[in-house]
Amino acid sequence: METNFIGIINSYCQLNAFSLCLSYLLNVYRFTSDFEFISVLGKGGYGAVFKVKEKLLDMDYAVKIVSASDSEKALREVKTLSDLQHENIVRYYHCWIEDSKVQQEFLKKKLKRYVFSPLYLFIKMELCNSTLKQWIKVMNENEVQYSQRGADSLPIAKQIVTGVAYIHNNNLIHRDLKPDNIMFGKDGKVKIGDFGLITIDQSEELMERTKDIGTETYMAPEQNTSRYDRKVDMFALGLIFFELLWKMSLGHERSVVSHL
């Protein structure tokens, strides 16, 4: 996969050898020179997301760092985010590539576990204030009355549906909808993010797809097979809406709901 990643870079350079190669060289250590680290927002096998301040603009952003071994997934997310423009979709700004000479030291300091790679892809995105998972946690801890919780949940649910409808209208399936991947922007609006598992849905018939893709708790039963369509996102939405309205303190309770 790393070889393919380098091949992609070489292809880009061949298209415009001077400007693109020069741009790549100038951006080699861009992250540590142009951005000030603030905090770790999330991490996993796919990569890590950091809250940073861009020094020149004095503005905060989210930057996802992905190793070259995950390049196919990362580039799919970048391509999707650059094509999707909607108020309920996390805004993408741009991406760049850096080598690991400096970045591996940064990652060592900030992450207990990280994947070494000779190249890293950096994705600069809109910074969101919180996630739907955090919102649900607050609702559960404060034991908000059902009537009030329902009233607060309705506008959130409407925005999630609007965002998912936009994704589906662009012939795409998200495949990993869950409270962790639904956020609230600085403007208070719902933002759907994490498009690393997105796939095309252009056929009216069930297409052959990769099975067992997604987060198990929110996966539709048909995702355990290789034939499914955009309806798998609707299944996940149903579970998310259930969590919006009712307190489920245990993972077992979510599992029971998903198998109803």
mmCIF file of N, CA and C in Angstrom, residues 4-77:
data_model
loop_
_atom_site.group_PDB
_atom_site.id
_atom_site.type_symbol
_atom_site.label_atom_id
_atom_site.label_comp_id
_atom_site.label_asym_id
_atom_site.label_seq_id
_atom_site.Cartn_x
_atom_site.Cartn_y
_atom_site.Cartn_z
ATOM 1 N N ASN A 4 1.986 2.078 -3.439
ATOM 2 C CA ASN A 4 0.904 2.719 -4.185
ATOM 3 C C ASN A 4 0.788 4.184 -3.822
ATOM 4 N N PHE A 5 0.978 4.478 -2.555
ATOM 5 C CA PHE A 5 0.878 5.854 -2.082
ATOM 6 C C PHE A 5 1.964 6.708 -2.729
ATOM 7 N N ILE A 6 3.186 6.195 -2.750
ATOM 8 C CA ILE A 6 4.291 6.913 -3.384
ATOM 9 C C ILE A 6 4.044 7.030 -4.878
ATOM 10 N N GLY A 7 3.445 5.983 -5.462
ATOM 11 C CA GLY A 7 3.115 6.029 -6.884
ATOM 12 C C GLY A 7 2.132 7.129 -7.197
ATOM 13 N N ILE A 8 1.175 7.341 -6.299
ATOM 14 C CA ILE A 8 0.200 8.420 -6.483
ATOM 15 C C ILE A 8 0.912 9.763 -6.500
ATOM 16 N N ILE A 9 1.843 9.941 -5.571
ATOM 17 C CA ILE A 9 2.606 11.196 -5.513
ATOM 18 C C ILE A 9 3.381 11.404 -6.804
ATOM 19 N N ASN A 10 4.035 10.331 -7.276
ATOM 20 C CA ASN A 10 4.808 10.429 -8.513
ATOM 21 C C ASN A 10 3.921 10.789 -9.698
ATOM 22 N N SER A 11 2.729 10.228 -9.739
ATOM 23 C CA SER A 11 1.792 10.545 -10.823
ATOM 24 C C SER A 11 1.417 12.012 -10.800
ATOM 25 N N TYR A 12 1.172 12.528 -9.591
ATOM 26 C CA TYR A 12 0.836 13.941 -9.465
ATOM 27 C C TYR A 12 1.986 14.810 -9.970
ATOM 28 N N CYS A 13 3.185 14.428 -9.583
ATOM 29 C CA CYS A 13 4.360 15.218 -9.971
ATOM 30 C C CYS A 13 4.573 15.196 -11.480
ATOM 31 N N GLN A 14 4.282 14.080 -12.119
ATOM 32 C CA GLN A 14 4.447 13.976 -13.560
ATOM 33 C C GLN A 14 3.474 14.872 -14.306
ATOM 34 N N LEU A 15 2.314 15.145 -13.699
ATOM 35 C CA LEU A 15 1.330 16.013 -14.338
ATOM 36 C C LEU A 15 1.820 17.452 -14.399
ATOM 37 N N ASN A 16 2.504 17.874 -13.353
ATOM 38 C CA ASN A 16 3.013 19.241 -13.296
ATOM 39 C C ASN A 16 4.289 19.207 -12.479
ATOM 40 N N ALA A 17 5.351 18.707 -13.083
ATOM 41 C CA ALA A 17 6.577 18.362 -12.377
ATOM 42 C C ALA A 17 7.126 19.483 -11.511
ATOM 43 N N PHE A 18 7.155 20.688 -12.041
ATOM 44 C CA PHE A 18 7.788 21.770 -11.288
ATOM 45 C C PHE A 18 6.936 22.237 -10.116
ATOM 46 N N SER A 19 5.707 22.681 -10.402
ATOM 47 C CA SER A 19 4.883 23.299 -9.361
ATOM 48 C C SER A 19 4.472 22.326 -8.270
ATOM 49 N N LEU A 20 4.072 21.097 -8.659
ATOM 50 C CA LEU A 20 3.594 20.161 -7.665
ATOM 51 C C LEU A 20 4.730 19.567 -6.834
ATOM 52 N N CYS A 21 5.845 19.253 -7.466
ATOM 53 C CA CYS A 21 6.984 18.718 -6.714
ATOM 54 C C CYS A 21 7.557 19.780 -5.784
ATOM 55 N N LEU A 22 7.603 21.019 -6.255
ATOM 56 C CA LEU A 22 8.096 22.106 -5.422
ATOM 57 C C LEU A 22 7.165 22.302 -4.230
ATOM 58 N N SER A 23 5.865 22.239 -4.495
ATOM 59 C CA SER A 23 4.882 22.385 -3.425
ATOM 60 C C SER A 23 5.058 21.291 -2.380
ATOM 61 N N TYR A 24 5.305 20.065 -2.840
ATOM 62 C CA TYR A 24 5.499 18.955 -1.909
ATOM 63 C C TYR A 24 6.732 19.182 -1.039
ATOM 64 N N LEU A 25 7.837 19.630 -1.665
ATOM 65 C CA LEU A 25 9.070 19.854 -0.922
ATOM 66 C C LEU A 25 8.914 20.962 0.112
ATOM 67 N N LEU A 26 8.188 22.018 -0.254
ATOM 68 C CA LEU A 26 7.981 23.135 0.663
ATOM 69 C C LEU A 26 7.099 22.739 1.842
ATOM 70 N N ASN A 27 6.268 21.709 1.667
ATOM 71 C CA ASN A 27 5.330 21.300 2.709
ATOM 72 C C ASN A 27 5.851 20.156 3.576
ATOM 73 N N VAL A 28 7.141 19.778 3.408
ATOM 74 C CA VAL A 28 7.665 18.600 4.082
ATOM 75 C C VAL A 28 7.417 18.636 5.591
ATOM 76 N N TYR A 29 7.676 19.773 6.224
ATOM 77 C CA TYR A 29 7.480 19.871 7.667
ATOM 78 C C TYR A 29 6.449 20.942 8.000
ATOM 79 N N ARG A 30 5.451 21.050 7.185
ATOM 80 C CA ARG A 30 4.454 22.100 7.339
ATOM 81 C C ARG A 30 3.683 22.005 8.654
ATOM 82 N N PHE A 31 3.339 20.806 9.073
ATOM 83 C CA PHE A 31 2.481 20.663 10.247
ATOM 84 C C PHE A 31 3.118 21.268 11.491
ATOM 85 N N THR A 32 4.357 20.901 11.774
ATOM 86 C CA THR A 32 4.999 21.380 12.993
ATOM 87 C C THR A 32 5.429 22.837 12.904
ATOM 88 N N SER A 33 5.594 23.361 11.693
ATOM 89 C CA SER A 33 6.005 24.757 11.553
ATOM 90 C C SER A 33 4.825 25.717 11.478
ATOM 91 N N ASP A 34 3.709 25.281 10.873
ATOM 92 C CA ASP A 34 2.566 26.174 10.653
ATOM 93 C C ASP A 34 1.467 26.047 11.701
ATOM 94 N N PHE A 35 1.493 24.954 12.471
ATOM 95 C CA PHE A 35 0.406 24.721 13.417
ATOM 96 C C PHE A 35 0.930 24.540 14.839
ATOM 97 N N GLU A 36 0.144 24.997 15.780
ATOM 98 C CA GLU A 36 0.445 24.813 17.198
ATOM 99 C C GLU A 36 -0.485 23.743 17.757
ATOM 100 N N PHE A 37 0.090 22.706 18.328
ATOM 101 C CA PHE A 37 -0.708 21.617 18.892
ATOM 102 C C PHE A 37 -1.485 22.092 20.116
ATOM 103 N N ILE A 38 -2.777 21.688 20.198
ATOM 104 C CA ILE A 38 -3.604 22.025 21.355
ATOM 105 C C ILE A 38 -4.004 20.768 22.122
ATOM 106 N N SER A 39 -4.590 19.800 21.423
ATOM 107 C CA SER A 39 -5.009 18.575 22.110
ATOM 108 C C SER A 39 -5.281 17.457 21.117
ATOM 109 N N VAL A 40 -5.387 16.231 21.633
ATOM 110 C CA VAL A 40 -5.765 15.064 20.830
ATOM 111 C C VAL A 40 -7.284 14.938 20.882
ATOM 112 N N LEU A 41 -7.929 14.927 19.721
ATOM 113 C CA LEU A 41 -9.387 14.812 19.659
ATOM 114 C C LEU A 41 -9.853 13.371 19.555
ATOM 115 N N GLY A 42 -9.060 12.547 18.898
ATOM 116 C CA GLY A 42 -9.435 11.151 18.719
ATOM 117 C C GLY A 42 -8.293 10.369 18.114
ATOM 118 N N LYS A 43 -8.309 9.060 18.316
ATOM 119 C CA LYS A 43 -7.250 8.223 17.760
ATOM 120 C C LYS A 43 -7.761 6.803 17.592
ATOM 121 N N GLY A 44 -7.114 6.084 16.682
ATOM 122 C CA GLY A 44 -7.500 4.706 16.413
ATOM 123 C C GLY A 44 -6.523 4.082 15.455
ATOM 124 N N GLY A 45 -6.864 2.882 14.968
ATOM 125 C CA GLY A 45 -5.982 2.193 14.038
ATOM 126 C C GLY A 45 -5.833 2.931 12.730
ATOM 127 N N TYR A 46 -6.850 3.743 12.385
ATOM 128 C CA TYR A 46 -6.852 4.457 11.111
ATOM 129 C C TYR A 46 -5.961 5.695 11.146
ATOM 130 N N GLY A 47 -5.791 6.311 12.304
ATOM 131 C CA GLY A 47 -4.994 7.527 12.408
ATOM 132 C C GLY A 47 -5.350 8.277 13.675
ATOM 133 N N ALA A 48 -5.037 9.562 13.700
ATOM 134 C CA ALA A 48 -5.333 10.394 14.861
ATOM 135 C C ALA A 48 -5.795 11.760 14.395
ATOM 136 N N VAL A 49 -6.654 12.388 15.208
ATOM 137 C CA VAL A 49 -7.157 13.723 14.899
ATOM 138 C C VAL A 49 -6.733 14.664 16.014
ATOM 139 N N PHE A 50 -6.163 15.808 15.624
ATOM 140 C CA PHE A 50 -5.659 16.769 16.590
ATOM 141 C C PHE A 50 -6.370 18.113 16.458
ATOM 142 N N LYS A 51 -6.570 18.767 17.589
ATOM 143 C CA LYS A 51 -7.009 20.156 17.585
ATOM 144 C C LYS A 51 -5.756 21.010 17.526
ATOM 145 N N VAL A 52 -5.690 21.898 16.544
ATOM 146 C CA VAL A 52 -4.495 22.716 16.353
ATOM 147 C C VAL A 52 -4.891 24.163 16.069
ATOM 148 N N LYS A 53 -3.921 25.042 16.237
ATOM 149 C CA LYS A 53 -4.110 26.445 15.875
ATOM 150 C C LYS A 53 -3.178 26.770 14.714
ATOM 151 N N GLU A 54 -3.741 27.275 13.623
ATOM 152 C CA GLU A 54 -2.899 27.706 12.511
ATOM 153 C C GLU A 54 -2.309 29.062 12.876
ATOM 154 N N LYS A 55 -0.986 29.122 12.984
ATOM 155 C CA LYS A 55 -0.306 30.294 13.525
ATOM 156 C C LYS A 55 -0.565 31.555 12.711
ATOM 157 N N LEU A 56 -0.516 31.447 11.397
ATOM 158 C CA LEU A 56 -0.666 32.621 10.542
ATOM 159 C C LEU A 56 -2.056 33.228 10.661
ATOM 160 N N LEU A 57 -3.083 32.379 10.678
ATOM 161 C CA LEU A 57 -4.474 32.853 10.720
ATOM 162 C C LEU A 57 -4.998 33.026 12.140
ATOM 163 N N ASP A 58 -4.292 32.464 13.122
ATOM 164 C CA ASP A 58 -4.735 32.476 14.518
ATOM 165 C C ASP A 58 -6.140 31.877 14.644
ATOM 166 N N MET A 59 -6.347 30.755 13.954
ATOM 167 C CA MET A 59 -7.642 30.074 13.976
ATOM 168 C C MET A 59 -7.442 28.592 14.274
ATOM 169 N N ASP A 60 -8.423 28.007 14.959
ATOM 170 C CA ASP A 60 -8.345 26.595 15.333
ATOM 171 C C ASP A 60 -8.970 25.699 14.267
ATOM 172 N N TYR A 61 -8.343 24.539 14.043
ATOM 173 C CA TYR A 61 -8.830 23.565 13.071
ATOM 174 C C TYR A 61 -8.644 22.156 13.629
ATOM 175 N N ALA A 62 -9.207 21.192 12.934
ATOM 176 C CA ALA A 62 -8.944 19.781 13.211
ATOM 177 C C ALA A 62 -8.052 19.265 12.091
ATOM 178 N N VAL A 63 -6.990 18.558 12.450
ATOM 179 C CA VAL A 63 -6.099 17.962 11.450
ATOM 180 C C VAL A 63 -6.000 16.466 11.716
ATOM 181 N N LYS A 64 -6.367 15.688 10.719
ATOM 182 C CA LYS A 64 -6.259 14.230 10.812
ATOM 183 C C LYS A 64 -4.938 13.803 10.187
ATOM 184 N N ILE A 65 -4.191 12.965 10.897
ATOM 185 C CA ILE A 65 -2.917 12.446 10.397
ATOM 186 C C ILE A 65 -3.072 10.951 10.160
ATOM 187 N N VAL A 66 -2.784 10.521 8.943
ATOM 188 C CA VAL A 66 -2.979 9.125 8.557
ATOM 189 C C VAL A 66 -1.692 8.584 7.951
ATOM 190 N N SER A 67 -1.299 7.388 8.347
ATOM 191 C CA SER A 67 -0.086 6.792 7.791
ATOM 192 C C SER A 67 -0.309 6.332 6.364
ATOM 193 N N ALA A 68 0.782 6.164 5.633
ATOM 194 C CA ALA A 68 0.697 5.750 4.231
ATOM 195 C C ALA A 68 0.054 4.381 4.076
ATOM 196 N N SER A 69 0.146 3.555 5.111
ATOM 197 C CA SER A 69 -0.452 2.220 5.028
ATOM 198 C C SER A 69 -1.971 2.285 4.929
ATOM 199 N N ASP A 70 -2.564 3.431 5.322
ATOM 200 C CA ASP A 70 -4.014 3.624 5.230
ATOM 201 C C ASP A 70 -4.373 4.604 4.122
ATOM 202 N N SER A 71 -3.481 4.764 3.141
ATOM 203 C CA SER A 71 -3.643 5.812 2.130
ATOM 204 C C SER A 71 -4.928 5.684 1.321
ATOM 205 N N GLU A 72 -5.296 4.454 0.949
ATOM 206 C CA GLU A 72 -6.490 4.271 0.120
ATOM 207 C C GLU A 72 -7.736 4.789 0.837
ATOM 208 N N LYS A 73 -7.864 4.440 2.102
ATOM 209 C CA LYS A 73 -9.004 4.874 2.897
ATOM 210 C C LYS A 73 -8.983 6.385 3.092
ATOM 211 N N ALA A 74 -7.799 6.928 3.374
ATOM 212 C CA ALA A 74 -7.679 8.364 3.617
ATOM 213 C C ALA A 74 -7.973 9.178 2.372
ATOM 214 N N LEU A 75 -7.444 8.735 1.234
ATOM 215 C CA LEU A 75 -7.676 9.463 -0.011
ATOM 216 C C LEU A 75 -9.142 9.397 -0.424
ATOM 217 N N ARG A 76 -9.807 8.290 -0.103
ATOM 218 C CA ARG A 76 -11.238 8.179 -0.376
ATOM 219 C C ARG A 76 -12.005 9.214 0.444
ATOM 220 N N GLU A 77 -11.592 9.394 1.697
ATOM 221 C CA GLU A 77 -12.251 10.385 2.552
ATOM 222 C C GLU A 77 -12.008 11.797 2.032
#
